Amino acid sequence: MTASRPIVLSGIQPSGQLLISHFVGAMRNWVAMQDTHDSLFMLVDLHAITVAQNPAELRARCYDFVALYLACGLDPQKNTIFAQSHVSAHAELGWVLNCHTHMGELERMTQFKDKSTRAGAVINVGLFDYPVLMAADILLYQATHVPVGADQKQHLELTRDLAIRFNHQFGPIFTVPEPFIPETGARIMSLQDPGKKMSKSDPSALSYIALLDEPATILKKFKKAVTDSGSEIRFDPVEKPGVANLLTLLSIFSGRAIPEWEQHFAGQGYGALKVQTAEAVIAFLSPIQARFAALRADEAALDAILADGAARARVRAEQTLRRVYDALGFLPRR
Ligand code: ATP
Ligand code: LTN
């Protein structure tokens, strides 16, 4: 970890299970970047409480997440892995940025519009304010790159706008970050509705594959996946979004290009594609699940990794926060 490397920061909120879509859209890039970037990966627990959480379940899920981060290949020696709530500067800078964010900017956010208009949704101020805390997460560490899926693009644009506005008014304090969105797999679709993104808050567990799903469950979910009319297996996200989604997953988890698979399936039906995709995902997840079981059994070791990560993150975050407070005209702490 040298100061000259580009700085990467990302995270996922433990508001449900970790899914293959999170791995494909975000985590596999985290793993790819850890050798070349100065990288920080968070457990985004402060964001998770923007929707109601059961405390015991949240705690267990947070350990699951950290163990899965490691099981997927993140090395705590190479990265700073920490919980957002362990570094109080996130909430503090979030407040400052609130005072520089316009209501209209947040009202435009499509994730807020989606979540707040869901049937029965009780909307709290935190859900509305979510993107400002996310901006604070990123700007505190002067991150240059933020590896996320396509759905986070709008939040990153807001982060950039806030950084530029703040710098313009108070001097060059923040690095303006770039999104890092993969070319393939940035938007994995629901297995039950190829018009919707795969999401951990989907009420139907058939719509997603969790990283910890058992092989039999994975096979069952793929077999029940909603595909398209017709029978030809070809990559066409507009005409055949269900088939295109399966081909994308198959290609990523098998490591073989989509055209190779199209050729392989010539003359075969959707059933063959579903089983092949399930097998590729099962084979890929099997060693991850085995590593997870060992890592998850030792909560003290996971606590130690988070404590070490938070200590390192805190030093960096505090530096930025002090500069911000000073620029705003707050009195120095003597
Ligand atoms: P929720 O349903 O709780 O809002 P989610 O399942 O949509 O959650 P997030 O926690 O918002 O997931 O996302 C975590 C990371 O995974 C982000 O980088 C996000 O862009 C990425 N991601 C989420 N859903 C997908 C998807 N369907 N395809 C690719 N990447 C995704
Ligand atoms: N909003 C993100 C989670 C998140 C995040 C971040 C991602 C919170 N803070 C900072 C990247 C950088 C999401 O994936 N839903």
Short mmCIF file of C-alpha atoms and ligand atoms in Angstrom, two decimals:
data_model
loop_
_atom_site.label_atom_id
_atom_site.label_comp_id
_atom_site.label_asym_id
_atom_site.label_seq_id
_atom_site.Cartn_x
_atom_site.Cartn_y
_atom_site.Cartn_z
CA MET A 1 0.00 0.00 0.00
CA THR A 2 1.99 3.01 -1.17
CA ALA A 3 0.76 6.58 -1.20
CA SER A 4 1.25 6.90 -4.94
CA ARG A 5 -1.23 4.17 -5.88
CA PRO A 6 -4.70 5.23 -6.98
CA ILE A 7 -7.11 5.01 -4.07
CA VAL A 8 -10.11 2.73 -4.30
CA LEU A 9 -13.07 2.64 -1.95
CA SER A 10 -16.29 0.66 -2.08
CA GLY A 11 -18.76 -1.16 0.11
CA ILE A 12 -22.03 -3.04 0.31
CA GLN A 13 -24.78 -2.54 2.84
CA PRO A 14 -25.58 -5.61 4.96
CA SER A 15 -29.32 -5.15 4.47
CA GLY A 16 -29.86 -8.64 3.06
CA GLN A 17 -27.79 -11.52 1.76
CA LEU A 18 -24.76 -11.08 -0.46
CA LEU A 19 -25.70 -12.16 -3.98
CA ILE A 20 -23.93 -13.24 -7.15
CA SER A 21 -24.98 -9.88 -8.63
CA HIS A 22 -22.95 -8.06 -5.97
CA PHE A 23 -19.99 -10.28 -6.71
CA VAL A 24 -20.27 -9.73 -10.45
CA GLY A 25 -21.08 -6.00 -10.36
CA ALA A 26 -18.71 -4.99 -7.57
CA MET A 27 -16.70 -7.49 -5.53
CA ARG A 28 -14.85 -9.23 -8.32
CA ASN A 29 -13.39 -5.86 -9.27
CA TRP A 30 -12.39 -5.21 -5.70
CA VAL A 31 -10.41 -8.44 -5.73
CA ALA A 32 -8.88 -7.53 -9.09
CA MET A 33 -7.80 -4.09 -7.85
CA GLN A 34 -6.27 -5.05 -4.50
CA ASP A 35 -2.78 -5.63 -5.92
CA THR A 36 -2.57 -2.43 -7.90
CA HIS A 37 -4.54 0.05 -5.79
CA ASP A 38 -4.50 1.44 -2.29
CA SER A 39 -7.87 -0.04 -1.42
CA LEU A 40 -10.46 0.33 1.30
CA PHE A 41 -13.55 -1.90 1.48
CA MET A 42 -16.34 -1.23 3.89
CA LEU A 43 -19.16 -3.00 5.56
CA VAL A 44 -21.72 -0.26 5.01
CA ASP A 45 -23.72 -0.69 8.20
CA LEU A 46 -24.82 2.92 8.67
CA HIS A 47 -26.53 2.78 5.29
CA ALA A 48 -28.17 -0.57 6.11
CA ILE A 49 -30.34 1.02 8.82
CA THR A 50 -32.06 3.29 6.28
CA VAL A 51 -34.46 0.32 6.11
CA ALA A 52 -35.68 -1.46 9.27
CA GLN A 53 -33.25 -4.12 10.57
CA ASN A 54 -33.58 -6.72 13.31
CA PRO A 55 -30.50 -6.12 15.54
CA ALA A 56 -29.61 -9.79 16.09
CA GLU A 57 -29.96 -10.57 12.39
CA LEU A 58 -27.98 -7.49 11.41
CA ARG A 59 -25.11 -8.47 13.72
CA ALA A 60 -24.97 -12.02 12.33
CA ARG A 61 -25.17 -10.75 8.76
CA CYS A 62 -22.33 -8.29 9.35
CA TYR A 63 -20.07 -11.20 10.32
CA ASP A 64 -21.31 -13.12 7.28
CA PHE A 65 -20.38 -10.19 5.06
CA VAL A 66 -16.86 -9.81 6.40
CA ALA A 67 -16.24 -13.56 6.15
CA LEU A 68 -17.58 -13.50 2.58
CA TYR A 69 -15.41 -10.52 1.62
CA LEU A 70 -12.41 -12.60 2.71
CA ALA A 71 -13.70 -15.87 1.23
CA CYS A 72 -14.13 -14.14 -2.14
CA GLY A 73 -10.45 -13.23 -2.10
CA LEU A 74 -10.01 -9.89 -0.33
CA ASP A 75 -6.79 -10.02 1.63
CA PRO A 76 -6.80 -8.00 4.89
CA GLN A 77 -3.03 -7.52 4.52
CA LYS A 78 -3.48 -5.80 1.18
CA ASN A 79 -6.68 -3.86 1.91
CA THR A 80 -8.22 -1.83 4.66
CA ILE A 81 -11.39 -3.74 5.54
CA PHE A 82 -13.60 -1.99 8.08
CA ALA A 83 -17.11 -1.22 9.30
CA GLN A 84 -18.44 2.22 8.43
CA SER A 85 -19.89 2.67 11.95
CA HIS A 86 -16.41 2.18 13.46
CA VAL A 87 -15.14 5.41 11.93
CA SER A 88 -17.22 8.33 13.24
CA ALA A 89 -15.83 10.73 10.62
CA HIS A 90 -18.34 9.27 8.12
CA ALA A 91 -21.31 10.62 10.06
CA GLU A 92 -19.50 13.90 10.73
CA LEU A 93 -18.58 14.64 7.13
CA GLY A 94 -22.05 13.47 6.11
CA TRP A 95 -23.49 16.26 8.24
CA VAL A 96 -21.22 18.87 6.69
CA LEU A 97 -22.13 17.73 3.18
CA ASN A 98 -25.83 17.82 4.09
CA CYS A 99 -25.40 21.53 4.57
CA HIS A 100 -24.10 21.80 0.99
CA THR A 101 -26.63 19.55 -0.75
CA HIS A 102 -29.82 20.86 -2.29
CA MET A 103 -33.11 19.10 -1.57
CA GLY A 104 -33.80 18.90 -5.29
CA GLU A 105 -30.58 16.97 -5.89
CA LEU A 106 -31.74 14.21 -3.57
CA GLU A 107 -35.34 14.28 -4.78
CA ARG A 108 -34.06 13.35 -8.23
CA MET A 109 -32.27 10.16 -7.11
CA THR A 110 -33.89 7.17 -8.79
CA GLN A 111 -32.97 4.74 -5.98
CA PHE A 112 -34.81 6.97 -3.50
CA LYS A 113 -37.79 7.27 -5.84
CA ASP A 114 -37.92 3.46 -6.27
CA LYS A 115 -37.56 2.64 -2.59
CA SER A 116 -39.88 5.36 -1.31
CA THR A 117 -42.72 4.46 -3.67
CA ARG A 118 -42.69 0.72 -2.86
CA ALA A 119 -45.99 -0.46 -1.38
CA GLY A 120 -46.02 -0.06 2.39
CA ALA A 121 -42.68 1.78 2.47
CA VAL A 122 -42.15 3.90 5.59
CA ILE A 123 -39.76 6.59 4.48
CA ASN A 124 -37.24 7.98 6.93
CA VAL A 125 -34.94 10.95 6.49
CA GLY A 126 -31.92 8.62 6.34
CA LEU A 127 -33.22 6.96 3.19
CA PHE A 128 -33.56 10.37 1.57
CA ASP A 129 -30.11 11.41 2.78
CA TYR A 130 -28.41 8.13 1.83
CA PRO A 131 -26.40 9.49 -1.14
CA VAL A 132 -24.86 12.26 1.00
CA LEU A 133 -23.46 9.74 3.48
CA MET A 134 -22.17 7.75 0.52
CA ALA A 135 -20.42 10.89 -0.77
CA ALA A 136 -18.82 11.33 2.65
CA ASP A 137 -17.60 7.71 2.60
CA ILE A 138 -15.80 8.31 -0.67
CA LEU A 139 -14.50 11.86 -0.16
CA LEU A 140 -13.02 11.16 3.30
CA TYR A 141 -10.40 8.89 1.74
CA GLN A 142 -9.71 10.97 -1.39
CA ALA A 143 -10.75 7.93 -3.43
CA THR A 144 -9.95 8.16 -7.12
CA HIS A 145 -11.97 5.10 -8.18
CA VAL A 146 -15.19 3.59 -6.88
CA PRO A 147 -15.94 0.09 -8.23
CA VAL A 148 -19.73 -0.40 -8.20
CA GLY A 149 -22.57 -1.68 -10.38
CA ALA A 150 -24.44 0.49 -12.86
CA ASP A 151 -27.20 1.36 -10.38
CA GLN A 152 -24.77 3.49 -8.33
CA LYS A 153 -23.78 5.78 -11.19
CA GLN A 154 -26.21 8.51 -10.22
CA HIS A 155 -24.98 8.50 -6.61
CA LEU A 156 -21.42 8.86 -7.84
CA GLU A 157 -22.37 11.78 -10.03
CA LEU A 158 -23.80 13.49 -6.96
CA THR A 159 -20.56 12.74 -5.07
CA ARG A 160 -18.60 14.38 -7.85
CA ASP A 161 -20.90 17.41 -7.89
CA LEU A 162 -20.58 17.85 -4.12
CA ALA A 163 -16.78 17.55 -4.27
CA ILE A 164 -16.53 20.10 -7.06
CA ARG A 165 -18.92 22.50 -5.30
CA PHE A 166 -17.07 22.24 -2.00
CA ASN A 167 -13.66 22.66 -3.60
CA HIS A 168 -14.88 25.67 -5.53
CA GLN A 169 -16.07 27.36 -2.36
CA PHE A 170 -13.39 26.32 0.13
CA GLY A 171 -10.29 25.36 -1.87
CA PRO A 172 -8.94 22.04 -3.18
CA ILE A 173 -9.86 19.66 -0.37
CA PHE A 174 -11.50 16.70 -2.06
CA THR A 175 -10.37 14.43 -4.90
CA VAL A 176 -13.14 14.15 -7.49
CA PRO A 177 -13.70 10.37 -7.89
CA GLU A 178 -14.40 8.33 -11.02
CA PRO A 179 -16.92 5.50 -11.08
CA PHE A 180 -15.48 2.13 -12.08
CA ILE A 181 -18.34 0.17 -13.63
CA PRO A 182 -17.61 -3.17 -15.34
CA GLU A 183 -18.34 -3.58 -19.05
CA THR A 184 -20.14 -6.85 -18.50
CA GLY A 185 -22.23 -7.74 -15.51
CA ALA A 186 -22.85 -4.19 -14.26
CA ARG A 187 -26.57 -4.95 -14.12
CA ILE A 188 -27.50 -8.56 -13.46
CA MET A 189 -31.24 -9.05 -13.79
CA SER A 190 -33.76 -10.81 -11.52
CA LEU A 191 -34.27 -14.50 -12.36
CA GLN A 192 -38.02 -13.96 -12.00
CA ASP A 193 -38.32 -10.71 -13.95
CA PRO A 194 -35.55 -9.93 -16.46
CA GLY A 195 -36.85 -6.35 -16.57
CA LYS A 196 -35.73 -5.71 -12.95
CA LYS A 197 -32.25 -5.82 -11.43
CA MET A 198 -31.37 -8.72 -9.16
CA SER A 199 -31.63 -7.34 -5.63
CA LYS A 200 -31.22 -8.61 -2.07
CA SER A 201 -34.37 -6.79 -0.96
CA ASP A 202 -36.54 -8.58 -3.52
CA PRO A 203 -39.33 -10.34 -1.58
CA SER A 204 -38.96 -13.44 -3.76
CA ALA A 205 -35.86 -15.53 -2.96
CA LEU A 206 -36.34 -17.21 -6.35
CA SER A 207 -35.31 -13.95 -8.01
CA TYR A 208 -31.71 -14.06 -6.74
CA ILE A 209 -28.81 -16.42 -6.04
CA ALA A 210 -27.08 -15.79 -2.72
CA LEU A 211 -23.36 -16.56 -2.42
CA LEU A 212 -24.28 -18.96 0.38
CA ASP A 213 -27.14 -20.75 -1.40
CA GLU A 214 -26.80 -24.54 -1.39
CA PRO A 215 -26.16 -26.32 -4.70
CA ALA A 216 -29.66 -27.84 -4.79
CA THR A 217 -31.21 -24.41 -4.21
CA ILE A 218 -29.10 -22.86 -6.95
CA LEU A 219 -30.15 -25.54 -9.42
CA LYS A 220 -33.80 -25.14 -8.45
CA LYS A 221 -33.71 -21.34 -8.83
CA PHE A 222 -32.08 -21.50 -12.27
CA LYS A 223 -34.52 -24.15 -13.43
CA LYS A 224 -37.39 -21.85 -12.42
CA ALA A 225 -35.80 -18.77 -14.05
CA VAL A 226 -38.16 -16.83 -16.29
CA THR A 227 -36.82 -16.81 -19.84
CA ASP A 228 -38.28 -15.51 -23.06
CA SER A 229 -40.59 -16.68 -25.80
CA GLY A 230 -38.96 -18.60 -28.65
CA SER A 231 -36.31 -21.26 -28.17
CA GLU A 232 -33.07 -20.02 -29.71
CA ILE A 233 -30.15 -19.36 -27.36
CA ARG A 234 -28.59 -16.13 -28.50
CA PHE A 235 -27.31 -13.03 -26.71
CA ASP A 236 -29.88 -10.29 -27.31
CA PRO A 237 -30.57 -8.17 -24.20
CA VAL A 238 -33.47 -6.33 -25.90
CA GLU A 239 -35.39 -9.21 -27.50
CA LYS A 240 -34.25 -11.93 -25.08
CA PRO A 241 -33.34 -10.31 -21.75
CA GLY A 242 -33.82 -13.50 -19.71
CA VAL A 243 -31.57 -15.59 -21.95
CA ALA A 244 -29.02 -12.76 -22.19
CA ASN A 245 -28.90 -12.58 -18.39
CA LEU A 246 -28.22 -16.34 -18.11
CA LEU A 247 -25.56 -16.18 -20.83
CA THR A 248 -23.87 -13.27 -19.03
CA LEU A 249 -23.78 -15.23 -15.77
CA LEU A 250 -22.64 -18.41 -17.49
CA SER A 251 -19.84 -16.60 -19.27
CA ILE A 252 -18.58 -14.87 -16.12
CA PHE A 253 -18.75 -17.92 -13.87
CA SER A 254 -17.32 -20.35 -16.44
CA GLY A 255 -14.64 -17.99 -17.77
CA ARG A 256 -15.66 -18.73 -21.37
CA ALA A 257 -16.88 -16.06 -23.82
CA ILE A 258 -20.57 -15.72 -24.72
CA PRO A 259 -20.14 -16.56 -28.47
CA GLU A 260 -18.51 -19.87 -27.48
CA TRP A 261 -21.56 -20.72 -25.41
CA GLU A 262 -23.96 -19.63 -28.18
CA GLN A 263 -22.20 -22.10 -30.48
CA HIS A 264 -22.22 -24.79 -27.83
CA PHE A 265 -26.00 -24.49 -27.40
CA ALA A 266 -26.90 -24.47 -31.11
CA GLY A 267 -30.02 -26.63 -31.52
CA GLN A 268 -30.52 -27.01 -27.74
CA GLY A 269 -33.32 -25.58 -25.59
CA TYR A 270 -33.44 -23.20 -22.61
CA GLY A 271 -33.39 -26.13 -20.17
CA ALA A 272 -29.78 -26.95 -21.13
CA LEU A 273 -28.72 -23.32 -20.68
CA LYS A 274 -30.31 -23.17 -17.23
CA VAL A 275 -28.62 -26.35 -15.99
CA GLN A 276 -25.23 -25.37 -17.43
CA THR A 277 -25.45 -21.93 -15.79
CA ALA A 278 -26.41 -23.47 -12.46
CA GLU A 279 -23.46 -25.88 -12.68
CA ALA A 280 -21.00 -23.09 -13.46
CA VAL A 281 -22.24 -21.00 -10.54
CA ILE A 282 -22.20 -23.99 -8.15
CA ALA A 283 -18.64 -24.90 -9.16
CA PHE A 284 -17.47 -21.31 -8.74
CA LEU A 285 -19.12 -20.83 -5.34
CA SER A 286 -18.12 -24.17 -3.86
CA PRO A 287 -14.55 -23.18 -2.75
CA ILE A 288 -15.84 -19.77 -1.60
CA GLN A 289 -18.45 -21.47 0.58
CA ALA A 290 -15.84 -23.80 2.04
CA ARG A 291 -13.53 -20.89 2.92
CA PHE A 292 -16.51 -18.98 4.32
CA ALA A 293 -17.40 -21.81 6.73
CA ALA A 294 -13.90 -21.76 8.23
CA LEU A 295 -13.65 -17.96 8.45
CA ARG A 296 -17.14 -17.46 9.86
CA ALA A 297 -16.47 -19.87 12.73
CA ASP A 298 -13.97 -17.45 14.29
CA GLU A 299 -15.75 -14.19 15.11
CA ALA A 300 -12.85 -13.00 17.26
CA ALA A 301 -10.55 -13.16 14.23
CA LEU A 302 -13.09 -11.21 12.15
CA ASP A 303 -13.38 -8.60 14.95
CA ALA A 304 -9.59 -8.25 14.93
CA ILE A 305 -9.52 -7.65 11.17
CA LEU A 306 -12.20 -4.97 11.51
CA ALA A 307 -10.43 -3.34 14.44
CA ASP A 308 -7.19 -3.15 12.51
CA GLY A 309 -8.99 -1.83 9.43
CA ALA A 310 -10.87 0.82 11.41
CA ALA A 311 -7.68 2.03 13.11
CA ARG A 312 -6.03 2.55 9.74
CA ALA A 313 -9.12 4.09 8.15
CA ARG A 314 -9.66 6.44 11.09
CA VAL A 315 -6.24 8.08 10.71
CA ARG A 316 -6.88 8.83 7.06
CA ALA A 317 -10.48 9.97 7.51
CA GLU A 318 -9.58 12.27 10.41
CA GLN A 319 -7.02 14.08 8.26
CA THR A 320 -9.62 15.01 5.68
CA LEU A 321 -12.19 15.90 8.32
CA ARG A 322 -9.77 18.28 10.09
CA ARG A 323 -9.05 20.05 6.81
CA VAL A 324 -12.77 20.39 6.15
CA TYR A 325 -13.51 21.76 9.64
CA ASP A 326 -10.65 24.21 9.32
CA ALA A 327 -11.81 25.37 5.88
CA LEU A 328 -15.32 25.91 7.23
CA GLY A 329 -14.00 28.21 9.96
CA PHE A 330 -14.48 25.92 12.96
CA LEU A 331 -12.12 26.60 15.87
CA PRO A 332 -9.03 24.39 16.07
CA ARG A 333 -8.96 21.73 18.81
CA ARG A 334 -5.98 22.76 20.90
P1 ATP B 1 -30.92 -3.39 -1.83
O1 ATP B 1 -31.91 -4.30 -2.45
O2 ATP B 1 -30.68 -3.61 -0.36
O3 ATP B 1 -31.07 -1.96 -2.21
P2 ATP B 1 -29.03 -4.31 -3.76
O4 ATP B 1 -29.13 -5.80 -3.84
O5 ATP B 1 -29.62 -3.51 -4.85
O6 ATP B 1 -29.53 -3.83 -2.37
P3 ATP B 1 -26.67 -2.78 -3.09
O7 ATP B 1 -26.29 -3.00 -1.66
O8 ATP B 1 -27.39 -1.54 -3.43
O9 ATP B 1 -27.48 -4.03 -3.65
O10 ATP B 1 -25.39 -2.90 -4.00
C1 ATP B 1 -24.11 -3.38 -3.62
C2 ATP B 1 -23.19 -3.33 -4.82
O11 ATP B 1 -23.60 -4.30 -5.78
C3 ATP B 1 -23.21 -1.99 -5.55
O12 ATP B 1 -21.92 -1.74 -6.08
C4 ATP B 1 -24.18 -2.22 -6.65
O13 ATP B 1 -23.97 -1.36 -7.75
C5 ATP B 1 -23.91 -3.67 -7.00
N1 ATP B 1 -25.13 -4.28 -7.52
C6 ATP B 1 -26.34 -4.35 -6.90
N2 ATP B 1 -27.24 -4.99 -7.65
C7 ATP B 1 -26.58 -5.34 -8.78
C8 ATP B 1 -26.97 -6.04 -9.96
N3 ATP B 1 -28.21 -6.49 -10.12
N4 ATP B 1 -26.04 -6.24 -10.93
C9 ATP B 1 -24.78 -5.80 -10.79
N5 ATP B 1 -24.35 -5.13 -9.69
C10 ATP B 1 -25.23 -4.90 -8.71
N1 LTN B 2 -24.79 2.86 -2.00
C1 LTN B 2 -23.92 1.75 -2.17
C2 LTN B 2 -23.24 1.33 -0.92
C3 LTN B 2 -22.24 2.33 -0.54
C4 LTN B 2 -21.05 2.63 -1.26
C5 LTN B 2 -20.40 3.65 -0.51
C6 LTN B 2 -20.49 2.13 -2.42
C7 LTN B 2 -22.27 3.15 0.54
N2 LTN B 2 -21.17 3.92 0.57
C8 LTN B 2 -19.20 4.18 -0.93
C9 LTN B 2 -19.28 2.68 -2.83
C10 LTN B 2 -18.64 3.69 -2.10
C11 LTN B 2 -24.70 0.59 -2.69
O1 LTN B 2 -24.11 -0.24 -3.24
N3 LTN B 2 -25.98 0.53 -2.51
#
